[in-house]
C-alpha cells in the first residue's frame, strides 16, 4: 500500500478551483497556506472563518444575510448562519458559467431515448412543475415523494419542490412496497409522483402494482402524479394526474421561497439495526454549502465539466450528483443495468457524453477488473480527468487497475461519508498525490479523527471514526424526533458531544485514510448499506419462520462479500430448497435484489440479550473466527447456548480463498 500513482501537476494552483480559492483567501482574508495540511487545519479550527469564506467565495444568493456564522458550536444542535434566508434551488439554478443554451442535464438509460436539457430548459421545466405543485396545494413544509428513477423528471421535481420550501423524498422504483411505505409513512407525503415501471437491461419491470399498494398505504396522499416511463402511451392510474398536466404551460413566474438556513430540504433514510429506517432531515443551507465546497474545491468541477455518478435515487450520491449545476457543471444521468450489455457500457456512456468526471462504486471497479476489462480499449476516455469511487473501501489493486486500464493522467478519488451528512468527509483533493489503497485526505471543514477503545485520538492505528467539530450538512434532525433523542442516540451516545460514525478508520502521518468497514451491525452490500430490521420484518412475516439473524461478511477485495441468513423455523419444519426460494422471493419482492442472501441456514435459536435484542455483531465475530467467549458476554445473554451452533458452522465453512493478485 502507498505506491504513488498520480502526482499533481506543477501548476495545479493555477489550474484548479482550490487554487483560485487559495488566491481569494490571500486577497480577501490575508490568509496564506503552504500546503493542504495547513489549509485543512485552519478549516477545522476556525470554523467561522472557513465556512463564511465558502459562503462569500461562491457568492451564495441569500434573501437575508446571516447575523453570525456559527452561533453555537456544541453538538448535537450546532446553529449555523442564524438569520439567513435562502433557497437551495435558487442557488443550483443560477448555474454559474453556463449560458442559456448550454447543456446542463444529459440523461441516458435503457427505457427511452437519450435526452438533453439546456440551462434555460431546466429553469423552464422547474418553473412549470413548481406552478403545477402550487395548483395541487403544495406549500412550505409539505412533503412531495418520488417513486422514480434517475431521470430528468425526478431532478426537476426536487428543484420545484425545494423552490416552494416544500420537502422532497425519493425512493428508487426497484424498492419493494414494504421498503417504501416504511419510509414514507413516517413523513406523510401530500403528493406522490411515480413511474409505471422501467427497463433493467432489456427486461421490462412493471411497477403499477407496487404504486397502487403504496398509494393505498399512505392515507396522507392528496394527489398522485403518473410518469408514463415504461409505456409512454399507457393511461394514468385512476385518480392520478399525468406528468404532462403537472408540467403544463403557465404564465406563473419562477420564484423561490426564502427559507431559514436549516429549513428542511429533503429526507434521506439510513437503515438502523432496529426499528424503522431513520428519516434523516437535511437543510437547504447546510447541503448547499457542503456541496459547493466538495464539488468545486475537492472534485474540481466547474463550467465545461460533465459530471457522472452511477447511482439510483435511493442513494445519497444522487443528491450529491444533482447539486453540481450549482458550481457550473453539467450532470450526466443514467438509469438502468450498469452491466448491460456488458461492463463496458458505462465507460462507453462516458465517451458518448463527454464525461470529464466518472463516479461509481468500488464493487463496480472491482467487477470490471475481475472481468479483465480495459476501459480505454472499449471507449475514448480522453475527456476524463477524474474518477470517483465510493460505497465501499477500494483496495490497492483497484487503484492500480484504474491507472493501468482507464488512464494515467486522471485523478482517482476514493471517498467515504454517508447519508447522514450527504457528502464525503474523507476523499481526494487536486493538491495532493494519489497513493494506492488510500483515501487521500480529510475534507476541508471535516474534523475527522480516529479514536481508540478508551476514547483517545490515535494516529497510524485503527480506531472509531469520529467527527469532533460540527459540519453544516449534519442533519437538522430526524423526522418526528421532537426531543432529539433518536438523533442523539444515533451519533452521540458513545462519545458525548462527538459524532461517532460507525466506521473503522486509520489515519496516517500524512493525513491519508484507510477505512476498513463498519464498526456496527449495519450491512454493506455492494456499497449500499442495508438495515437488518427490514430483513427481519419480511423474513419473520412468513408463517414458517419464527426468528432470524442476518450478517454480512466483507470481501477483503472490497467486493459484495457474503450475506448469510440464519432462520429458526416453526416446530417440525426443516429448511429445504422450496422454502429457501420462497424466502428469497419475498425479500426480492418486498425489499430489493440486494437483500437476497447468498446462503440460508437453519439454526435452533438466535442469540439474544436479556432485553431480547438480537446479537448480530457477536454472530459476525464468531463466523470470522473469534472464539465464542471473546465474541459475547454470556452473562448478558438470555440463551448463551445458541452461540455454539454458529461456532460449529464457522468451523465447517471452508477458509476464504486468497485474493488473486495481478
XYZ file of C-alpha atoms in Angstrom:
662
model
C 0.000 0.000 0.000
C 1.098 3.566 -0.524
C 2.634 3.490 -4.016
C 2.245 6.938 -5.616
C 0.047 6.520 -8.706
C -0.629 10.179 -9.578
C 1.095 13.431 -8.731
C -0.461 16.902 -9.081
C 0.929 18.943 -11.987
C 3.400 21.673 -11.045
C 0.891 24.384 -11.934
C -2.032 22.804 -10.041
C -2.675 26.023 -8.085
C -3.083 27.965 -11.332
C -5.368 25.371 -12.939
C -7.632 24.200 -10.119
C -10.614 25.689 -8.333
C -8.981 25.129 -4.954
C -6.023 27.139 -6.262
C -8.392 30.007 -7.137
C -9.877 29.696 -3.637
C -6.393 29.937 -2.061
C -5.710 33.105 -4.081
C -9.072 34.504 -2.945
C -8.206 33.767 0.705
C -4.907 35.606 0.311
C -6.538 38.614 -1.355
C -9.727 38.907 0.706
C -8.738 37.420 4.062
C -4.979 37.908 4.185
C -4.532 34.178 4.682
C -1.784 32.126 3.033
C -1.231 28.385 3.358
C 1.895 26.488 2.385
C 0.138 23.191 1.767
C -3.127 21.286 2.087
C -2.377 20.148 5.639
C -2.163 23.762 6.809
C -5.344 24.693 4.940
C -7.208 21.730 6.457
C -6.031 22.560 9.969
C -7.329 26.130 9.600
C -10.621 24.923 8.113
C -11.415 22.706 11.129
C -10.054 25.115 13.755
C -11.517 28.429 12.579
C -14.965 27.106 11.677
C -16.413 30.623 11.490
C -13.686 31.833 9.163
C -13.720 28.784 6.902
C -17.454 28.366 6.361
C -18.031 32.116 5.940
C -15.283 32.065 3.297
C -17.157 29.304 1.432
C -20.344 31.415 1.570
C -18.546 34.532 0.287
C -16.203 32.886 -2.234
C -19.078 31.144 -4.034
C -21.409 34.136 -3.708
C -24.331 32.344 -2.074
C -27.596 34.005 -3.079
C -29.435 34.923 0.123
C -32.738 36.686 0.730
C -31.476 37.930 4.107
C -27.873 37.832 5.269
C -26.798 35.871 8.367
C -26.151 37.642 11.668
C -23.336 35.190 12.508
C -21.666 32.084 11.054
C -21.767 29.580 13.915
C -23.984 30.723 16.767
C -23.464 27.602 18.887
C -20.720 25.027 18.116
C -21.983 22.383 20.563
C -23.010 19.029 19.081
C -25.716 17.988 18.652
C -27.621 21.144 17.821
C -24.905 23.400 16.370
C -26.597 26.505 14.911
C -25.246 27.713 11.586
C -25.860 31.049 9.856
C -28.664 32.344 12.110
C -30.868 34.966 10.496
C -30.027 33.883 6.948
C -32.775 33.004 4.491
C -32.012 31.412 1.145
C -33.183 28.690 -1.227
C -31.179 25.670 -2.412
C -32.969 25.508 -5.786
C -32.287 29.176 -6.497
C -28.565 28.641 -5.966
C -28.474 25.470 -8.087
C -30.423 27.062 -10.947
C -28.035 30.007 -11.067
C -25.689 27.600 -12.920
C -22.684 29.976 -12.903
C -20.692 29.991 -16.130
C -23.399 28.270 -18.195
C -25.298 30.063 -20.949
C -28.997 29.508 -21.627
C -28.271 27.120 -24.500
C -25.573 25.111 -22.737
C -26.499 21.504 -21.858
C -26.846 21.006 -18.105
C -28.657 17.642 -17.869
C -27.657 14.783 -20.185
C -29.840 11.747 -19.497
C -29.322 8.232 -20.823
C -30.989 4.976 -19.908
C -32.412 1.664 -21.096
C -36.069 2.676 -21.090
C -36.150 5.579 -23.549
C -34.020 7.607 -25.958
C -31.350 9.965 -24.588
C -32.444 13.459 -23.539
C -30.504 16.697 -23.198
C -31.840 19.629 -21.190
C -30.278 23.088 -21.528
C -29.861 25.575 -18.705
C -32.838 27.594 -19.950
C -34.836 24.409 -20.480
C -34.190 23.252 -16.917
C -35.336 26.566 -15.453
C -38.459 26.430 -17.632
C -39.339 22.888 -16.560
C -38.828 23.760 -12.895
C -41.000 26.880 -13.334
C -43.859 24.822 -14.787
C -43.669 21.983 -12.271
C -43.449 24.409 -9.346
C -46.624 26.067 -10.631
C -48.225 22.627 -11.001
C -47.338 21.700 -7.422
C -48.739 25.030 -6.236
C -52.013 24.200 -8.012
C -52.102 20.952 -6.017
C -51.854 22.951 -2.807
C -48.194 22.276 -2.068
C -46.545 24.892 0.102
C -43.704 25.300 2.613
C -43.236 22.226 4.796
C -45.408 19.882 2.689
C -43.792 16.608 1.617
C -43.516 15.511 -2.016
C -42.447 11.898 -2.613
C -40.911 10.488 -5.802
C -41.037 6.767 -6.640
C -38.940 7.372 -9.706
C -35.548 6.578 -11.254
C -32.573 8.757 -12.127
C -34.305 10.721 -14.907
C -34.821 14.458 -15.598
C -38.361 14.451 -14.176
C -37.101 13.399 -10.730
C -34.495 16.156 -10.740
C -36.994 18.783 -11.900
C -39.366 17.642 -9.148
C -36.658 18.030 -6.482
C -35.843 21.580 -7.597
C -39.502 22.572 -7.982
C -40.351 21.186 -4.539
C -37.384 22.995 -2.972
C -38.274 26.269 -4.715
C -41.589 26.274 -2.812
C -39.996 25.474 0.555
C -41.652 22.045 0.435
C -39.739 18.883 1.358
C -38.619 16.196 -1.117
C -38.078 12.466 -0.576
C -37.265 9.811 -3.180
C -37.217 6.028 -3.325
C -35.816 4.164 -6.319
C -38.515 2.134 -8.119
C -36.698 -1.154 -7.501
C -37.610 -0.708 -3.824
C -40.438 -3.022 -2.862
C -43.668 -1.834 -1.267
C -42.547 -2.505 2.307
C -39.272 -0.604 1.927
C -41.133 2.407 0.551
C -44.020 2.511 2.986
C -41.716 2.008 5.995
C -40.031 5.248 4.911
C -42.932 7.385 3.741
C -45.473 6.556 6.417
C -43.126 8.398 8.746
C -43.139 11.660 6.767
C -46.758 11.543 5.465
C -46.342 12.932 1.936
C -49.070 15.074 0.376
C -48.114 14.312 -3.245
C -46.691 11.139 -4.810
C -45.000 11.199 -8.220
C -44.470 7.673 -9.560
C -43.376 5.880 -12.715
C -45.293 2.942 -14.179
C -42.117 0.850 -14.477
C -38.704 0.807 -16.099
C -36.313 -1.359 -18.094
C -33.343 -3.006 -16.432
C -31.158 -4.029 -19.314
C -33.607 -5.454 -21.843
C -36.063 -6.605 -19.171
C -39.242 -4.555 -18.621
C -40.211 -4.196 -14.940
C -43.853 -3.221 -14.348
C -44.328 -1.290 -11.061
C -48.016 -0.390 -11.352
C -48.961 -2.939 -8.686
C -46.401 -1.522 -6.261
C -47.593 2.037 -6.954
C -51.170 1.021 -6.193
C -50.073 -0.637 -2.944
C -48.010 2.407 -1.924
C -50.945 4.728 -2.599
C -53.230 2.527 -0.517
C -50.760 2.505 2.373
C -50.329 6.298 2.561
C -53.535 7.942 3.842
C -51.811 11.350 3.821
C -51.710 11.420 -0.004
C -53.934 14.026 -1.621
C -52.599 13.683 -5.170
C -50.721 11.157 -7.309
C -48.853 12.197 -10.469
C -48.076 9.474 -13.018
C -44.940 9.465 -15.185
C -45.539 7.166 -18.177
C -41.932 5.986 -18.363
C -42.069 2.302 -19.284
C -45.138 2.732 -21.508
C -45.283 6.321 -22.802
C -48.728 5.696 -24.310
C -50.162 3.994 -21.230
C -53.074 5.556 -19.337
C -52.542 7.164 -15.927
C -53.884 5.110 -12.996
C -57.348 6.003 -11.724
C -57.341 9.323 -9.951
C -53.768 10.142 -10.970
C -52.667 13.254 -12.823
C -50.384 12.747 -15.849
C -46.953 14.385 -15.539
C -47.709 16.496 -18.631
C -50.552 18.163 -16.745
C -48.383 18.888 -13.715
C -45.822 20.443 -16.083
C -48.394 22.256 -18.261
C -47.573 25.693 -19.737
C -48.288 28.564 -17.379
C -47.613 32.269 -17.012
C -46.579 31.927 -13.373
C -43.043 33.208 -12.835
C -40.326 31.097 -11.248
C -39.986 32.279 -7.654
C -38.044 30.964 -4.704
C -39.247 30.869 -1.125
C -36.632 32.379 1.171
C -36.331 29.837 3.984
C -34.115 29.674 7.085
C -30.676 28.077 6.686
C -31.813 24.891 8.450
C -35.240 24.643 6.757
C -35.801 21.022 5.632
C -34.796 20.397 2.003
C -35.150 16.633 1.770
C -35.441 13.488 3.866
C -32.967 10.656 3.319
C -33.107 7.307 5.087
C -30.438 5.351 6.880
C -31.429 1.883 7.990
C -30.513 1.180 11.558
C -30.306 -2.281 13.025
C -33.557 -1.939 14.928
C -36.884 -0.384 14.078
C -37.840 1.615 11.015
C -35.313 3.319 8.695
C -34.185 6.594 10.261
C -35.700 9.608 8.433
C -32.722 11.992 8.218
C -33.715 15.608 7.561
C -31.209 17.747 5.634
C -31.441 21.522 5.371
C -31.206 23.963 2.451
C -28.159 25.880 3.671
C -26.076 23.023 5.042
C -26.418 20.922 1.901
C -25.720 23.888 -0.375
C -22.520 24.957 1.411
C -21.193 21.418 1.798
C -21.800 20.563 -1.861
C -20.299 23.851 -3.120
C -17.172 23.068 -1.101
C -16.908 19.418 -2.068
C -17.841 19.640 -5.754
C -15.667 22.671 -6.551
C -12.712 22.520 -4.161
C -12.295 18.737 -3.891
C -13.681 17.363 -7.178
C -12.543 20.465 -9.100
C -15.817 20.715 -11.019
C -16.928 23.826 -12.860
C -18.161 25.192 -16.218
C -17.190 22.860 -19.053
C -17.295 19.760 -16.871
C -19.695 16.868 -17.292
C -20.165 15.060 -14.008
C -21.429 11.472 -13.859
C -22.012 9.211 -10.879
C -23.655 5.831 -11.221
C -26.419 5.940 -8.636
C -30.116 5.418 -8.090
C -32.487 7.895 -6.458
C -32.397 5.710 -3.340
C -28.744 6.568 -2.559
C -27.392 9.886 -1.273
C -24.905 10.016 -4.157
C -27.872 11.050 -6.335
C -28.460 14.065 -4.086
C -24.736 14.831 -4.276
C -24.597 14.459 -8.072
C -27.529 16.769 -8.780
C -26.021 19.690 -6.855
C -23.265 20.027 -9.480
C -25.003 22.737 -11.575
C -24.550 24.982 -8.506
C -20.822 25.050 -9.374
C -21.470 25.342 -13.132
C -21.007 21.673 -14.074
C -23.425 19.704 -16.252
C -24.667 16.357 -14.926
C -24.944 13.021 -16.709
C -27.847 10.861 -15.502
C -28.092 7.130 -16.157
C -30.961 4.761 -15.400
C -30.542 1.051 -15.982
C -28.364 -2.004 -15.526
C -24.690 -0.951 -15.409
C -23.663 -4.412 -16.606
C -25.842 -4.387 -19.742
C -24.988 -5.408 -22.374
C -21.581 -5.766 -20.672
C -19.416 -3.963 -18.101
C -18.093 -1.664 -20.821
C -21.490 0.053 -21.065
C -20.887 2.853 -18.566
C -17.424 3.554 -19.991
C -18.933 3.870 -23.468
C -21.573 6.177 -21.958
C -18.758 8.334 -20.568
C -17.224 8.597 -24.031
C -20.546 9.355 -25.732
C -21.468 12.097 -23.248
C -18.017 13.681 -22.968
C -17.909 12.909 -19.251
C -14.970 14.598 -17.513
C -15.565 13.089 -14.053
C -16.739 9.459 -13.779
C -18.100 8.398 -10.401
C -19.052 4.861 -9.444
C -18.761 2.305 -6.647
C -15.728 0.311 -5.585
C -17.537 -3.004 -6.321
C -18.187 -1.851 -9.926
C -14.498 -1.047 -10.462
C -13.502 -4.389 -8.933
C -16.019 -6.244 -11.099
C -14.512 -4.604 -14.199
C -11.046 -5.641 -13.025
C -12.162 -9.210 -12.349
C -13.705 -9.414 -15.828
C -10.403 -8.363 -17.405
C -11.939 -5.196 -18.877
C -9.659 -2.485 -20.251
C -11.984 0.558 -20.464
C -9.664 2.666 -22.603
C -9.780 -0.083 -25.261
C -13.604 -0.073 -25.442
C -14.172 3.703 -25.209
C -12.443 7.003 -25.958
C -11.873 8.318 -22.446
C -9.620 11.212 -23.432
C -12.007 13.765 -21.852
C -11.852 12.006 -18.483
C -9.741 13.736 -15.823
C -11.315 12.375 -12.648
C -12.643 9.034 -11.400
C -14.532 8.759 -8.119
C -15.085 5.618 -6.068
C -17.292 5.224 -3.022
C -19.781 2.883 -1.359
C -17.074 0.559 -0.021
C -13.306 0.728 0.519
C -11.314 0.429 -2.734
C -8.251 -1.795 -2.200
C -4.821 -1.037 -3.645
C -5.319 -3.402 -6.599
C -8.446 -1.432 -7.547
C -6.407 1.792 -7.647
C -3.706 0.124 -9.747
C -6.284 -1.257 -12.173
C -7.735 2.234 -12.782
C -4.321 3.678 -13.632
C -3.339 0.695 -15.810
C -6.573 0.408 -17.802
C -8.521 3.695 -17.633
C -5.905 6.435 -17.817
C -2.576 7.504 -16.313
C -3.245 11.259 -16.120
C -6.562 11.258 -14.294
C -7.033 11.750 -10.558
C -8.661 8.821 -8.746
C -10.579 9.945 -5.681
C -11.764 7.302 -3.254
C -14.162 8.927 -0.811
C -16.284 7.983 2.157
C -19.025 9.734 4.055
C -22.649 8.830 4.144
C -26.338 9.501 4.072
C -26.028 11.115 7.489
C -24.005 14.058 6.134
C -24.896 13.644 2.417
C -21.277 14.041 1.369
C -17.825 12.555 1.667
C -15.876 13.717 4.715
C -12.711 11.922 3.580
C -11.741 11.951 -0.099
C -9.373 13.462 -2.628
C -8.116 16.927 -3.478
C -6.210 18.261 -6.533
C -3.300 19.445 -4.368
C -2.225 16.000 -3.132
C -0.854 12.833 -4.790
C -2.839 9.595 -5.030
C -1.469 6.629 -3.086
C -2.657 3.098 -3.876
C -5.288 1.827 -1.467
C -5.551 5.115 0.397
C -8.154 7.849 0.697
C -6.049 10.955 0.144
C -7.199 13.311 2.878
C -9.787 14.535 5.305
C -12.081 17.030 3.582
C -11.973 20.734 4.366
C -14.161 21.627 7.318
C -14.450 17.968 8.414
C -12.577 17.322 11.658
C -12.346 13.554 11.267
C -10.340 11.648 13.867
C -9.702 8.020 14.842
C -10.412 7.083 18.456
C -9.070 4.088 20.342
C -11.256 1.926 22.588
C -10.646 4.252 25.546
C -11.684 7.304 23.532
C -8.260 8.879 22.948
C -7.319 10.113 19.440
C -4.847 7.862 17.603
C -2.661 8.293 14.518
C -1.420 5.348 12.498
C -3.742 2.969 14.365
C -7.181 1.582 13.685
C -9.880 3.467 15.551
C -13.512 4.519 15.598
C -14.199 7.230 13.015
C -15.432 10.313 14.846
C -16.074 13.924 13.864
C -15.148 16.298 16.675
C -16.375 19.609 15.243
C -19.758 20.382 13.645
C -20.332 20.392 9.875
C -23.180 22.417 8.307
C -24.527 19.327 6.494
C -25.017 17.303 9.639
C -28.752 16.562 9.809
C -31.049 19.252 11.137
C -32.719 16.320 12.890
C -34.762 13.171 12.384
C -38.389 13.457 11.318
C -40.826 13.385 14.247
C -37.966 13.172 16.754
C -39.309 16.097 18.762
C -36.980 15.768 21.745
C -33.938 14.810 19.645
C -33.462 11.519 21.498
C -33.202 9.314 18.371
C -30.711 11.743 16.854
C -28.518 11.781 19.973
C -28.688 8.002 20.261
C -27.652 7.554 16.610
C -24.443 9.602 16.726
C -23.626 10.953 20.198
C -24.336 8.137 22.652
C -20.821 6.669 22.813
C -18.871 9.938 22.989
C -20.973 12.857 24.336
C -20.520 15.934 22.147
C -18.609 13.941 19.485
C -20.139 12.398 16.354
C -19.449 8.636 16.142
C -19.956 7.486 12.581
C -19.785 3.710 12.867
C -16.740 3.045 10.640
C -13.245 1.799 11.419
C -10.570 4.199 10.142
C -6.777 4.502 10.194
C -5.312 7.983 9.626
C -1.615 8.022 8.761
C 1.076 10.638 9.376
C 0.493 12.367 6.032
C -3.271 12.605 6.616
C -4.207 9.716 4.328
C -7.061 7.484 5.455
C -7.963 3.811 5.176
C -11.485 2.711 6.097
C -11.867 -0.977 6.856
C -15.592 -1.373 7.203
C -18.450 -0.745 9.562
C -17.956 -0.846 13.283
C -21.620 -1.580 13.898
C -24.047 -4.219 12.646
C -25.392 -2.362 9.624
C -24.892 -4.393 6.458
C -22.954 -3.076 3.489
C -23.816 -4.885 0.279
C -22.161 -3.795 -2.937
C -21.608 -0.349 -1.479
C -25.186 0.119 -0.261
C -25.879 -0.004 3.462
C -28.844 -2.193 4.355
C -30.614 -2.265 7.684
C -31.248 -5.583 9.360
C -34.654 -4.546 10.655
C -36.052 -4.563 7.120
C -34.864 -8.134 6.609
C -36.452 -9.350 9.789
C -39.839 -7.764 9.155
C -40.086 -9.623 5.848
C -38.471 -12.945 6.774
C -40.271 -13.255 10.081
C -43.527 -12.281 8.395
C -43.530 -15.763 6.848
C -45.549 -18.375 8.724
C -42.701 -20.867 8.590
C -40.086 -18.569 10.204
C -40.078 -17.980 13.947
C -36.858 -15.958 14.239
C -33.857 -14.949 12.127
C -30.489 -13.223 12.130
C -28.591 -11.853 9.122
C -24.895 -10.961 8.861
C -22.649 -9.639 6.116
C -19.094 -10.945 5.768
C -16.958 -8.426 3.916
C -14.755 -9.314 0.989
C -11.115 -8.299 1.562
C -11.009 -7.044 -2.011
C -13.967 -4.735 -1.447
C -16.465 -6.832 -3.407
C -20.039 -7.606 -2.457
C -18.976 -10.126 0.209
C -21.369 -12.752 1.552
C -24.811 -12.188 3.023
C -25.753 -15.054 5.349
C -29.240 -15.538 6.747
C -29.965 -17.886 9.656
C -33.572 -18.864 10.366
C -35.387 -20.545 13.228
C -38.347 -22.466 11.808
C -41.677 -23.416 13.309
C -41.821 -26.736 15.154
C -41.447 -29.778 12.926
C -40.238 -27.870 9.838
C -36.946 -28.439 8.032
C -35.313 -25.911 5.712
C -35.448 -27.164 2.117
C -34.842 -25.608 -1.294
C -38.505 -24.715 -1.725
C -38.515 -22.648 1.466
C -35.153 -21.086 0.592
C -36.608 -19.951 -2.747
C -39.721 -18.602 -1.019
C -37.635 -16.543 1.429
C -35.501 -15.147 -1.402
C -38.592 -14.309 -3.458
C -40.174 -12.460 -0.530
C -37.022 -10.437 0.138
C -36.593 -9.548 -3.527
C -40.238 -8.504 -3.890
C -40.686 -6.610 -0.625
C -37.220 -5.020 -0.436
C -34.793 -5.344 -3.376
C -32.470 -7.814 -5.153
C -29.618 -6.619 -2.899
C -31.444 -8.065 0.094
C -31.355 -11.650 -1.248
C -28.876 -13.665 0.865
C -26.105 -15.798 -0.635
C -26.864 -18.629 1.797
C -29.698 -19.507 4.174
C -29.156 -21.919 7.075
C -31.391 -23.298 9.809
C -30.489 -22.837 13.480
C -32.312 -23.760 16.675
C -32.154 -20.285 18.227
C -30.986 -16.731 17.576
C -28.753 -15.336 20.333
C -30.463 -12.536 22.257
C -29.650 -10.271 25.185
C -31.685 -10.337 28.356
C -33.606 -7.387 26.954
C -34.352 -9.500 23.820
C -32.040 -7.664 21.387
C -30.528 -9.837 18.646
C -26.752 -10.135 18.709
C -25.670 -9.658 15.109
C -22.174 -8.359 15.860
C -21.166 -11.331 18.081
C -22.513 -13.740 15.433
C -20.430 -11.995 12.780
C -17.342 -12.134 15.010
C -17.811 -15.862 15.591
C -18.250 -16.507 11.863
C -14.968 -14.702 11.177
C -13.015 -16.737 13.713
C -13.408 -15.035 17.094
C -13.777 -17.558 19.972
C -17.266 -17.629 21.471
C -16.087 -16.455 24.893
C -14.438 -13.390 23.316
C -17.334 -12.572 20.992
C -20.073 -12.021 23.577
C -20.584 -11.601 27.296
C -22.553 -14.745 28.055
C -23.935 -13.294 31.265
C -25.813 -10.714 29.237
C -27.460 -13.360 27.040
C -30.868 -14.906 27.529
C -29.714 -18.032 25.638
C -25.908 -18.273 25.608
C -26.022 -21.873 24.334
C -27.307 -20.506 20.992
C -23.809 -19.269 20.118
C -22.338 -22.767 19.865
C -24.229 -23.510 16.647
C -22.554 -20.538 14.950
C -19.130 -21.620 16.219
C -19.716 -25.094 14.757
C -20.881 -23.548 11.492
C -17.744 -21.377 11.322
C -15.538 -24.456 11.761
C -17.326 -26.306 8.938
C -17.006 -23.450 6.471
C -14.109 -23.555 4.002
C -11.455 -20.903 4.571
C -11.781 -17.990 2.117
C -9.576 -18.188 -0.953
C -6.622 -15.835 -1.085
C -7.419 -12.944 -3.435
C -5.841 -13.080 -6.862
C -3.071 -10.559 -7.447
C -2.425 -9.018 -10.808
